Every structure is written in C-alpha cells, then in structure tokens.
C-alpha cells in the first residue's frame, strides 16, 4: 500500500511517500518566519503553508519516483493543531485526492507521533509505555499491540516543548527553543542551579509552569549579571530538571503497568540529554527502549502516512477516517 502523507498542523510543511512500512521520501520544511517572534504566529503559519505545500508535495513524489497515479491513498493530519494550518493541508489533500481519484484518510497528530516507533523499530511485539512530548503535548500512553492507545496522564499546564520555547525566549534565544537550549546546555553545568523538579505526587500528570516561573524569577534576580556562561548554566540546569521529570514518569509508568518496553516521541524526544537519560534509566530497570531517530520525532509526513497504514490495517473500512480539523482532543 503506497500512501502520500501530508502534515501542516503547526509550523512544518511536510510530505512523504510511504509504502508498506518503508519511507520512500520524507521532505520537511520548517518555517523560518517565526524565529523572531519567539513562537508560532498562527496567521503567518497558514500563509507559509500555502506557499510551500505544492513544492513540498512535488519534492516528496519526485524523491520517491512516485506518480500520483501510483498512490493508493492520500493521508493528512486533521488535528490537534492550528486550525488555519490544518485547513491548508486538508484542503490541498482533498483536492489532490479528488482529482487523482484516491481515498483521503484523516490522521490524528498524536497517533502520528507514536507511529514513528513502528517506522523505526517495526511492529513492537509487546504493549509499550510511550511518552509524547512536543510543543503542544506532554502525554503518556500505554500503546497496545493493535495500535490502540490508552492515556495514562498528561500535562496540567504547559507542554514540555512549549516550556523549552518559553525559557529560550527568556534567555534571548531563537524559536524553536528546544534545539537552542540543547546547544547552550552543552556548554553549561546541569548542577549549577537547583530548579524545582515538578514531580507531582498524582500518577502520571505533568506540570511545567512552576519550573518556568522559577527560571523567570532566577533571571529577574540576576539582571545585569547574565553572562554567556550563566546563560549556558541556566539552560543546562533547566534542561536537566525537565529531563529528570520526563524520564522518571515514563519509566515509572512502564514499571507500574508491568510492560517491558518504553518509548519517547515528539519534538522533545529529539533532545540528546533526554535520550541519554532514558537510555540510562531503561537499562537500570531492565526495560527495552525504542527511540526513533530525531527526524521521525519532530513533525513529518512519513508518520502521517504510517498512521493511515496502521489504522487501515486494523480497520480496512476507510470511511471512518475523520476530515474536519480540530485544535484539541481528549484521548
Ligand atoms: O513534535 P514537534 O515537532 O511539533 C509539535 O507537535 O509541537 O515538536 C516541536 C517542539 C518545540 O517546542 C521544540 O522546541 C521542541 O519540540 N524540540 C526540542 C528539541 N527539538 C525540538 N526540545 C528539546 N530539545 C530538542 N532538541
Ligand atoms: Zn508534533
């Protein structure tokens, strides 16, 4: 089954051709226009998607040496995401599918993040605990063998990626903040500042707003003394606090739920400190760790196509695939 996957839920315009578990092409354009604003500006995002969607899809088809005719379906992200951005992808996918006479499959963005595990590691033989940590979500799931998922917990305030973005902005770093913080942190001391670890007693809920505020207060208290080294130390200490919480809860979920495999996906799972922390903790607890490569953790079209593929294997009737955009959803 050959599927064209299209992703426009936030600030990546992305397309991929995917065939029976294999990625034939995966083209991602990260919009540069938001860098100076310290976050995604929805109106700008939609306009940038409009400009990029045709060339990106064309490059994905060419990269896979696939004609429109050779496709079995077109899959597109329908939510959660920015409504204006989603509409561009859906309208384009709908017209393309209609003109080429191909079925159109709507895909959930969080499921797509989880599908990265299947692309990178094949079909997991066991249920697994999966952390989805992105700009909009910090969700912990138990994923069953048939690609069905049960939410164990999520953030009660900011998402992990959003916290990276906001702290980066406080430090005068560009958007997206995650990679910027990671780069600064490499020169800093993760034990220089003791920021709070927001490990809530309640099950698998996360909370990052207290940590964000602690960083804000620290910066305010040290106005005028923020050297390059202090920026690096703040970045490293902040990153360490986020990593400890994400690792602790993810590993605890696997142990509590008695599963032997853990995984992490979403943009924040591209972070090398988080990857190293998970690797150490998983090994210490005798758990297998499935970590897709960073390019499959951040937003892309291959995971969209893979989700449609996995979903249509569970239920061959494709009429249940939704096509209206949504900004949020309860899992
Ligand atoms: O999954 P994603 O590409 O898009 C959303 O669905 O939101 O995630 C983007 C988020 C941004 O907040 C970005 O700062 C964060 O993931 N991110 C990172 C890293 N790369 C991207 N956070 C920490 N370290 C990174 N290396
Ligand atoms: Zn995402």
mmCIF file of C-alpha atoms and ligand atoms in Angstrom:
data_model
loop_
_atom_site.group_PDB
_atom_site.id
_atom_site.type_symbol
_atom_site.label_atom_id
_atom_site.label_comp_id
_atom_site.label_asym_id
_atom_site.label_seq_id
_atom_site.Cartn_x
_atom_site.Cartn_y
_atom_site.Cartn_z
ATOM 1 C CA UNK A 1 0.000 0.000 0.000
ATOM 2 C CA UNK A 2 1.573 3.295 -1.116
ATOM 3 C CA UNK A 3 0.430 6.409 0.772
ATOM 4 C CA UNK A 4 1.240 10.093 0.405
ATOM 5 C CA UNK A 5 1.324 11.663 3.905
ATOM 6 C CA UNK A 6 0.823 15.403 4.350
ATOM 7 C CA UNK A 7 1.465 17.326 7.595
ATOM 8 C CA UNK A 8 0.656 21.011 8.209
ATOM 9 C CA UNK A 9 -0.602 21.049 11.813
ATOM 10 C CA UNK A 10 1.879 23.614 13.134
ATOM 11 C CA UNK A 11 4.932 25.233 11.556
ATOM 12 C CA UNK A 12 6.316 22.371 9.462
ATOM 13 C CA UNK A 13 5.086 21.880 5.908
ATOM 14 C CA UNK A 14 5.865 18.224 5.273
ATOM 15 C CA UNK A 15 5.102 15.411 2.837
ATOM 16 C CA UNK A 16 6.241 11.833 2.448
ATOM 17 C CA UNK A 17 5.648 8.782 0.314
ATOM 18 C CA UNK A 18 5.422 5.640 2.403
ATOM 19 C CA UNK A 19 4.985 2.090 1.176
ATOM 20 C CA UNK A 20 4.224 -0.947 3.368
ATOM 21 C CA UNK A 21 6.358 0.095 6.330
ATOM 22 C CA UNK A 22 9.093 1.798 4.295
ATOM 23 C CA UNK A 23 9.742 5.536 3.918
ATOM 24 C CA UNK A 24 10.431 6.277 0.231
ATOM 25 C CA UNK A 25 10.762 10.040 0.739
ATOM 26 C CA UNK A 26 10.312 12.442 3.650
ATOM 27 C CA UNK A 27 10.508 16.173 2.935
ATOM 28 C CA UNK A 28 10.141 18.691 5.780
ATOM 29 C CA UNK A 29 10.213 22.467 5.555
ATOM 30 C CA UNK A 30 10.484 24.168 8.975
ATOM 31 C CA UNK A 31 9.081 27.664 8.630
ATOM 32 C CA UNK A 32 11.751 30.264 9.419
ATOM 33 C CA UNK A 33 9.278 33.148 9.617
ATOM 34 C CA UNK A 34 8.509 32.579 13.327
ATOM 35 C CA UNK A 35 12.083 32.776 14.617
ATOM 36 C CA UNK A 36 11.998 36.451 15.525
ATOM 37 C CA UNK A 37 8.646 36.152 17.327
ATOM 38 C CA UNK A 38 9.753 33.519 19.853
ATOM 39 C CA UNK A 39 6.796 31.283 18.991
ATOM 40 C CA UNK A 40 4.482 30.262 16.160
ATOM 41 C CA UNK A 41 2.274 33.055 14.787
ATOM 42 C CA UNK A 42 -0.821 31.191 13.503
ATOM 43 C CA UNK A 43 -1.675 33.598 10.676
ATOM 44 C CA UNK A 44 1.898 33.524 9.363
ATOM 45 C CA UNK A 45 1.962 29.719 9.638
ATOM 46 C CA UNK A 46 -1.108 29.324 7.380
ATOM 47 C CA UNK A 47 0.320 31.674 4.767
ATOM 48 C CA UNK A 48 3.667 29.872 4.777
ATOM 49 C CA UNK A 49 1.909 26.502 4.359
ATOM 50 C CA UNK A 50 0.045 27.906 1.360
ATOM 51 C CA UNK A 51 3.314 28.952 -0.257
ATOM 52 C CA UNK A 52 5.118 25.688 0.475
ATOM 53 C CA UNK A 53 2.576 22.909 0.102
ATOM 54 C CA UNK A 54 2.772 22.420 -3.672
ATOM 55 C CA UNK A 55 6.598 22.351 -3.956
ATOM 56 C CA UNK A 56 6.962 20.150 -0.855
ATOM 57 C CA UNK A 57 4.456 17.547 -2.099
ATOM 58 C CA UNK A 58 6.075 17.638 -5.528
ATOM 59 C CA UNK A 59 9.503 17.023 -4.000
ATOM 60 C CA UNK A 60 8.136 14.127 -1.938
ATOM 61 C CA UNK A 61 6.648 12.482 -5.040
ATOM 62 C CA UNK A 62 9.798 13.073 -7.090
ATOM 63 C CA UNK A 63 12.053 11.858 -4.275
ATOM 64 C CA UNK A 64 10.127 8.586 -4.196
ATOM 65 C CA UNK A 65 9.876 8.447 -8.003
ATOM 66 C CA UNK A 66 6.156 8.045 -7.453
ATOM 67 C CA UNK A 67 3.446 9.305 -9.791
ATOM 68 C CA UNK A 68 0.114 10.465 -8.403
ATOM 69 C CA UNK A 69 -1.426 7.535 -10.178
ATOM 70 C CA UNK A 70 0.757 5.049 -8.301
ATOM 71 C CA UNK A 71 -0.653 6.118 -4.911
ATOM 72 C CA UNK A 72 -3.274 4.076 -3.086
ATOM 73 C CA UNK A 73 -4.332 6.888 -0.765
ATOM 74 C CA UNK A 74 -3.609 10.397 0.461
ATOM 75 C CA UNK A 75 -3.327 10.864 4.247
ATOM 76 C CA UNK A 76 -3.407 14.206 6.018
ATOM 77 C CA UNK A 77 -3.193 15.440 9.613
ATOM 78 C CA UNK A 78 -6.606 16.675 10.807
ATOM 79 C CA UNK A 79 -5.702 17.631 14.411
ATOM 80 C CA UNK A 80 -4.829 18.547 17.062
ATOM 81 C CA UNK A 81 -3.157 21.636 15.634
ATOM 82 C CA UNK A 82 -3.643 25.194 14.471
ATOM 83 C CA UNK A 83 -6.967 25.286 12.632
ATOM 84 C CA UNK A 84 -5.784 27.644 9.863
ATOM 85 C CA UNK A 85 -2.708 25.487 9.242
ATOM 86 C CA UNK A 86 -4.686 22.229 9.277
ATOM 87 C CA UNK A 87 -7.199 23.668 6.784
ATOM 88 C CA UNK A 88 -4.434 24.306 4.241
ATOM 89 C CA UNK A 89 -3.256 20.687 4.404
ATOM 90 C CA UNK A 90 -6.761 19.227 4.394
ATOM 91 C CA UNK A 91 -8.000 21.392 1.504
ATOM 92 C CA UNK A 92 -4.919 20.551 -0.534
ATOM 93 C CA UNK A 93 -5.073 16.817 0.239
ATOM 94 C CA UNK A 94 -8.795 16.765 -0.522
ATOM 95 C CA UNK A 95 -8.347 18.389 -3.943
ATOM 96 C CA UNK A 96 -5.390 16.172 -4.773
ATOM 97 C CA UNK A 97 -7.241 13.029 -3.708
ATOM 98 C CA UNK A 98 -10.354 14.062 -5.603
ATOM 99 C CA UNK A 99 -8.543 14.927 -8.825
ATOM 100 C CA UNK A 100 -6.430 11.752 -8.721
ATOM 101 C CA UNK A 101 -9.352 9.576 -7.655
ATOM 102 C CA UNK A 102 -7.639 8.410 -4.437
ATOM 103 C CA UNK A 103 -9.211 7.898 -0.994
ATOM 104 C CA UNK A 104 -8.446 10.553 1.588
ATOM 105 C CA UNK A 105 -7.520 9.465 5.113
ATOM 106 C CA UNK A 106 -7.558 11.876 8.081
ATOM 107 C CA UNK A 107 -4.887 11.245 10.700
ATOM 108 C CA UNK A 108 -4.549 12.291 14.344
ATOM 109 C CA UNK A 109 -1.313 14.137 15.051
ATOM 110 C CA UNK A 110 -0.537 12.359 18.326
ATOM 111 C CA UNK A 111 -1.102 8.947 16.764
ATOM 112 C CA UNK A 112 1.267 10.041 14.010
ATOM 113 C CA UNK A 113 3.974 10.841 16.567
ATOM 114 C CA UNK A 114 3.544 7.345 18.027
ATOM 115 C CA UNK A 115 3.708 5.772 14.555
ATOM 116 C CA UNK A 116 7.377 6.854 14.440
ATOM 117 C CA UNK A 117 8.085 3.891 16.726
ATOM 118 C CA UNK A 118 6.642 1.476 14.157
ATOM 119 C CA UNK A 119 8.598 3.018 11.286
ATOM 120 C CA UNK A 120 11.895 2.963 13.166
ATOM 121 C CA UNK A 121 11.587 -0.326 15.045
ATOM 122 C CA UNK A 122 8.937 -2.360 13.255
ATOM 123 C CA UNK A 123 5.834 -3.675 14.941
ATOM 124 C CA UNK A 124 6.514 -3.860 18.715
ATOM 125 C CA UNK A 125 5.661 -7.368 19.923
ATOM 126 C CA UNK A 126 4.544 -6.103 23.320
ATOM 127 C CA UNK A 127 2.441 -3.275 24.689
ATOM 128 C CA UNK A 128 4.675 -0.297 25.481
ATOM 129 C CA UNK A 129 4.652 2.912 27.521
ATOM 130 C CA UNK A 130 5.092 5.886 25.216
ATOM 131 C CA UNK A 131 5.890 9.483 26.105
ATOM 132 C CA UNK A 132 4.687 12.005 23.509
ATOM 133 C CA UNK A 133 6.497 15.275 24.274
ATOM 134 C CA UNK A 134 6.068 18.054 21.723
ATOM 135 C CA UNK A 135 5.342 21.767 21.508
ATOM 136 C CA UNK A 136 1.660 21.228 22.245
ATOM 137 C CA UNK A 137 1.551 17.939 24.172
ATOM 138 C CA UNK A 138 3.105 16.039 27.033
ATOM 139 C CA UNK A 139 1.130 12.822 27.114
ATOM 140 C CA UNK A 140 1.988 9.421 28.490
ATOM 141 C CA UNK A 141 0.247 6.490 26.776
ATOM 142 C CA UNK A 142 0.068 2.767 27.062
ATOM 143 C CA UNK A 143 0.113 1.510 23.465
ATOM 144 C CA UNK A 144 -1.308 -1.942 22.768
ATOM 145 C CA UNK A 145 -0.258 -4.307 20.012
ATOM 146 C CA UNK A 146 -3.088 -3.303 17.667
ATOM 147 C CA UNK A 147 -2.007 0.385 17.715
ATOM 148 C CA UNK A 148 -4.749 1.278 20.189
ATOM 149 C CA UNK A 149 -3.687 3.617 22.970
ATOM 150 C CA UNK A 150 -4.762 4.429 26.486
ATOM 151 C CA UNK A 151 -3.871 7.763 28.062
ATOM 152 C CA UNK A 152 -2.158 7.418 31.434
ATOM 153 C CA UNK A 153 -1.546 11.104 32.080
ATOM 154 C CA UNK A 154 -0.772 14.451 30.504
ATOM 155 C CA UNK A 155 0.338 17.941 31.457
ATOM 156 C CA UNK A 156 -1.957 20.048 33.567
ATOM 157 C CA UNK A 157 -0.432 23.287 32.226
ATOM 158 C CA UNK A 158 2.384 23.875 29.699
ATOM 159 C CA UNK A 159 3.721 21.203 27.357
ATOM 160 C CA UNK A 160 7.396 20.248 27.689
ATOM 161 C CA UNK A 161 8.337 21.702 24.274
ATOM 162 C CA UNK A 162 6.414 24.881 24.970
ATOM 163 C CA UNK A 163 8.424 25.262 28.208
ATOM 164 C CA UNK A 164 11.686 24.886 26.259
ATOM 165 C CA UNK A 165 10.425 27.548 23.833
ATOM 166 C CA UNK A 166 9.427 29.981 26.598
ATOM 167 C CA UNK A 167 12.648 29.576 28.583
ATOM 168 C CA UNK A 168 14.656 30.050 25.373
ATOM 169 C CA UNK A 169 12.794 33.273 24.780
ATOM 170 C CA UNK A 170 13.572 34.479 28.331
ATOM 171 C CA UNK A 171 17.249 33.825 27.574
ATOM 172 C CA UNK A 172 17.089 35.748 24.298
ATOM 173 C CA UNK A 173 17.430 32.609 22.195
ATOM 174 C CA UNK A 174 15.557 31.998 18.934
ATOM 175 C CA UNK A 175 12.489 29.850 18.234
ATOM 176 C CA UNK A 176 12.193 26.850 18.293
ATOM 177 C CA UNK A 177 13.771 26.932 21.714
ATOM 178 C CA UNK A 178 14.449 23.222 22.237
ATOM 179 C CA UNK A 179 17.463 22.903 19.934
ATOM 180 C CA UNK A 180 18.773 26.317 21.114
ATOM 181 C CA UNK A 181 18.580 25.313 24.793
ATOM 182 C CA UNK A 182 20.217 21.992 23.971
ATOM 183 C CA UNK A 183 23.107 23.773 22.258
ATOM 184 C CA UNK A 184 23.599 26.240 25.131
ATOM 185 C CA UNK A 185 23.269 23.441 27.698
ATOM 186 C CA UNK A 186 26.200 21.616 26.128
ATOM 187 C CA UNK A 187 28.485 24.408 27.457
ATOM 188 C CA UNK A 188 26.779 24.637 30.846
ATOM 189 C CA UNK A 189 26.694 22.857 34.180
ATOM 190 C CA UNK A 190 23.412 20.982 34.780
ATOM 191 C CA UNK A 191 24.002 21.169 38.557
ATOM 192 C CA UNK A 192 24.787 24.896 38.654
ATOM 193 C CA UNK A 193 21.255 25.968 39.655
ATOM 194 C CA UNK A 194 18.769 23.875 41.552
ATOM 195 C CA UNK A 195 15.460 24.482 39.768
ATOM 196 C CA UNK A 196 12.377 22.696 41.151
ATOM 197 C CA UNK A 197 11.536 19.225 39.819
ATOM 198 C CA UNK A 198 7.813 19.397 39.242
ATOM 199 C CA UNK A 199 7.186 15.738 40.065
ATOM 200 C CA UNK A 200 3.573 15.869 41.134
ATOM 201 C CA UNK A 201 2.511 13.142 43.506
ATOM 202 C CA UNK A 202 -0.504 12.387 41.327
ATOM 203 C CA UNK A 203 0.100 9.460 38.963
ATOM 204 C CA UNK A 204 1.332 10.434 35.528
ATOM 205 C CA UNK A 205 0.321 14.089 35.374
ATOM 206 C CA UNK A 206 2.994 16.617 34.438
ATOM 207 C CA UNK A 207 3.309 20.304 35.323
ATOM 208 C CA UNK A 208 5.919 22.682 33.941
ATOM 209 C CA UNK A 209 4.601 26.147 34.751
ATOM 210 C CA UNK A 210 6.263 26.213 38.213
ATOM 211 C CA UNK A 211 9.632 25.401 36.674
ATOM 212 C CA UNK A 212 9.109 28.066 34.015
ATOM 213 C CA UNK A 213 8.306 30.644 36.711
ATOM 214 C CA UNK A 214 11.357 29.596 38.750
ATOM 215 C CA UNK A 215 13.568 30.259 35.719
ATOM 216 C CA UNK A 216 11.843 33.630 35.216
ATOM 217 C CA UNK A 217 12.490 34.645 38.855
ATOM 218 C CA UNK A 218 16.101 33.474 38.663
ATOM 219 C CA UNK A 219 16.707 35.579 35.550
ATOM 220 C CA UNK A 220 14.986 38.595 37.124
ATOM 221 C CA UNK A 221 17.072 38.274 40.299
ATOM 222 C CA UNK A 222 20.280 38.178 38.260
ATOM 223 C CA UNK A 223 19.514 41.030 35.859
ATOM 224 C CA UNK A 224 22.751 42.687 34.799
ATOM 225 C CA UNK A 225 24.858 39.619 35.628
ATOM 226 C CA UNK A 226 23.681 37.305 32.838
ATOM 227 C CA UNK A 227 26.985 36.314 31.241
ATOM 228 C CA UNK A 228 27.284 33.829 28.391
ATOM 229 C CA UNK A 229 28.326 31.214 30.926
ATOM 230 C CA UNK A 230 25.308 31.911 33.115
ATOM 231 C CA UNK A 231 23.000 31.521 30.089
ATOM 232 C CA UNK A 232 24.595 28.119 29.464
ATOM 233 C CA UNK A 233 24.251 27.134 33.139
ATOM 234 C CA UNK A 234 20.578 28.183 33.227
ATOM 235 C CA UNK A 235 19.919 26.233 30.009
ATOM 236 C CA UNK A 236 21.711 23.132 31.315
ATOM 237 C CA UNK A 237 20.060 23.244 34.751
ATOM 238 C CA UNK A 238 16.600 23.833 33.267
ATOM 239 C CA UNK A 239 17.049 21.038 30.714
ATOM 240 C CA UNK A 240 18.205 18.696 33.477
ATOM 241 C CA UNK A 241 15.053 19.421 35.519
ATOM 242 C CA UNK A 242 12.739 18.688 32.546
ATOM 243 C CA UNK A 243 14.648 15.542 31.595
ATOM 244 C CA UNK A 244 14.536 14.126 35.134
ATOM 245 C CA UNK A 245 10.766 14.537 35.357
ATOM 246 C CA UNK A 246 10.061 13.086 31.902
ATOM 247 C CA UNK A 247 12.379 10.117 32.488
ATOM 248 C CA UNK A 248 11.085 9.392 35.996
ATOM 249 C CA UNK A 249 7.412 9.350 34.975
ATOM 250 C CA UNK A 250 7.928 7.399 31.774
ATOM 251 C CA UNK A 251 9.968 4.678 33.467
ATOM 252 C CA UNK A 252 7.585 4.562 36.424
ATOM 253 C CA UNK A 253 4.624 4.104 34.050
ATOM 254 C CA UNK A 254 6.324 1.120 32.404
ATOM 255 C CA UNK A 255 7.120 -0.490 35.757
ATOM 256 C CA UNK A 256 3.651 0.162 37.243
ATOM 257 C CA UNK A 257 1.889 -1.133 34.139
ATOM 258 C CA UNK A 258 4.177 -4.109 34.003
ATOM 259 C CA UNK A 259 5.302 -3.554 30.414
ATOM 260 C CA UNK A 260 8.842 -4.278 29.288
ATOM 261 C CA UNK A 261 9.202 -1.675 26.579
ATOM 262 C CA UNK A 262 9.314 2.148 26.761
ATOM 263 C CA UNK A 263 9.461 4.751 24.066
ATOM 264 C CA UNK A 264 9.539 8.523 23.579
ATOM 265 C CA UNK A 265 8.455 10.537 20.535
ATOM 266 C CA UNK A 266 7.574 14.146 19.629
ATOM 267 C CA UNK A 267 9.956 17.059 19.096
ATOM 268 C CA UNK A 268 11.336 16.997 22.649
ATOM 269 C CA UNK A 269 12.367 13.353 22.162
ATOM 270 C CA UNK A 270 14.976 14.707 19.732
ATOM 271 C CA UNK A 271 16.790 16.124 22.794
ATOM 272 C CA UNK A 272 20.027 14.250 23.380
ATOM 273 C CA UNK A 273 20.003 14.720 27.183
ATOM 274 C CA UNK A 274 16.521 13.193 27.318
ATOM 275 C CA UNK A 275 17.603 10.338 25.054
ATOM 276 C CA UNK A 276 20.658 9.652 27.220
ATOM 277 C CA UNK A 277 18.597 9.895 30.429
ATOM 278 C CA UNK A 278 16.006 7.454 29.108
ATOM 279 C CA UNK A 279 18.710 5.062 27.919
ATOM 280 C CA UNK A 280 20.359 5.017 31.362
ATOM 281 C CA UNK A 281 17.094 4.638 33.293
ATOM 282 C CA UNK A 282 15.681 1.983 30.952
ATOM 283 C CA UNK A 283 18.874 -0.075 31.200
ATOM 284 C CA UNK A 284 18.885 0.230 35.005
ATOM 285 C CA UNK A 285 15.276 -1.030 35.125
ATOM 286 C CA UNK A 286 15.762 -3.810 32.583
ATOM 287 C CA UNK A 287 13.437 -2.171 30.046
ATOM 288 C CA UNK A 288 13.826 -2.162 26.283
ATOM 289 C CA UNK A 289 13.932 1.394 24.899
ATOM 290 C CA UNK A 290 12.566 2.271 21.451
ATOM 291 C CA UNK A 291 13.734 5.730 20.389
ATOM 292 C CA UNK A 292 13.017 6.721 16.791
ATOM 293 C CA UNK A 293 15.697 8.935 15.190
ATOM 294 C CA UNK A 294 15.219 12.692 15.779
ATOM 295 C CA UNK A 295 13.945 13.291 12.220
ATOM 296 C CA UNK A 296 10.993 10.975 12.922
ATOM 297 C CA UNK A 297 10.373 12.514 16.379
ATOM 298 C CA UNK A 298 9.711 16.023 15.060
ATOM 299 C CA UNK A 299 6.758 16.738 12.753
ATOM 300 C CA UNK A 300 6.941 14.999 9.367
ATOM 301 C CA UNK A 301 4.770 13.389 6.694
ATOM 302 C CA UNK A 302 6.109 9.828 6.992
ATOM 303 C CA UNK A 303 4.486 9.303 10.377
ATOM 304 C CA UNK A 304 1.178 10.615 8.964
ATOM 305 C CA UNK A 305 1.247 8.084 6.141
ATOM 306 C CA UNK A 306 2.362 5.330 8.547
ATOM 307 C CA UNK A 307 -0.588 6.069 10.836
ATOM 308 C CA UNK A 308 -3.031 5.749 7.951
ATOM 309 C CA UNK A 309 -1.331 2.481 7.018
ATOM 310 C CA UNK A 310 -1.516 1.093 10.580
ATOM 311 C CA UNK A 311 -5.102 2.275 11.042
ATOM 312 C CA UNK A 312 -6.339 0.862 7.755
ATOM 313 C CA UNK A 313 -4.803 -2.496 8.674
ATOM 314 C CA UNK A 314 -6.843 -2.543 11.883
ATOM 315 C CA UNK A 315 -9.995 -1.460 10.092
ATOM 316 C CA UNK A 316 -9.964 -1.723 6.305
ATOM 317 C CA UNK A 317 -13.035 0.460 6.044
ATOM 318 C CA UNK A 318 -11.542 3.902 5.453
ATOM 319 C CA UNK A 319 -14.840 5.783 5.731
ATOM 320 C CA UNK A 320 -14.263 6.253 9.478
ATOM 321 C CA UNK A 321 -11.249 8.492 8.886
ATOM 322 C CA UNK A 322 -12.373 11.990 10.006
ATOM 323 C CA UNK A 323 -11.746 15.016 7.834
ATOM 324 C CA UNK A 324 -12.742 18.043 9.918
ATOM 325 C CA UNK A 325 -9.890 19.914 11.600
ATOM 326 C CA UNK A 326 -9.767 20.108 15.407
ATOM 327 C CA UNK A 327 -7.500 22.099 17.696
ATOM 328 C CA UNK A 328 -7.699 19.822 20.738
ATOM 329 C CA UNK A 329 -8.980 16.390 21.579
ATOM 330 C CA UNK A 330 -9.429 14.219 24.659
ATOM 331 C CA UNK A 331 -7.518 10.924 24.386
HETATM 332 O O1 LIG B 1 6.585 17.470 17.595
HETATM 333 P P1 LIG B 1 7.018 18.815 17.172
HETATM 334 O O2 LIG B 1 7.950 18.919 16.006
HETATM 335 O O3 LIG B 1 5.798 19.744 16.864
HETATM 336 C C1 LIG B 1 4.655 19.752 17.672
HETATM 337 O O4 LIG B 1 3.812 18.859 17.503
HETATM 338 O O5 LIG B 1 4.614 20.651 18.557
HETATM 339 O O6 LIG B 1 7.682 19.475 18.465
HETATM 340 C C2 LIG B 1 8.172 20.786 18.447
HETATM 341 C C3 LIG B 1 8.663 21.099 19.847
HETATM 342 C C4 LIG B 1 9.113 22.542 20.029
HETATM 343 O O7 LIG B 1 8.581 23.028 21.246
HETATM 344 C C5 LIG B 1 10.619 22.415 20.073
HETATM 345 O O8 LIG B 1 11.246 23.429 20.845
HETATM 346 C C6 LIG B 1 10.805 21.056 20.695
HETATM 347 O O9 LIG B 1 9.786 20.263 20.158
HETATM 348 N N1 LIG B 1 12.115 20.488 20.351
HETATM 349 C C7 LIG B 1 13.060 20.201 21.264
HETATM 350 C C8 LIG B 1 14.190 19.762 20.533
HETATM 351 N N2 LIG B 1 13.877 19.781 19.202
HETATM 352 C C9 LIG B 1 12.596 20.230 19.118
HETATM 353 N N3 LIG B 1 13.055 20.288 22.601
HETATM 354 C C10 LIG B 1 14.179 19.951 23.251
HETATM 355 N N4 LIG B 1 15.320 19.556 22.627
HETATM 356 C C11 LIG B 1 15.364 19.438 21.276
HETATM 357 N N5 LIG B 1 16.480 19.045 20.675
HETATM 358 ZN ZN1 LIG B 2 4.048 17.291 16.597
#
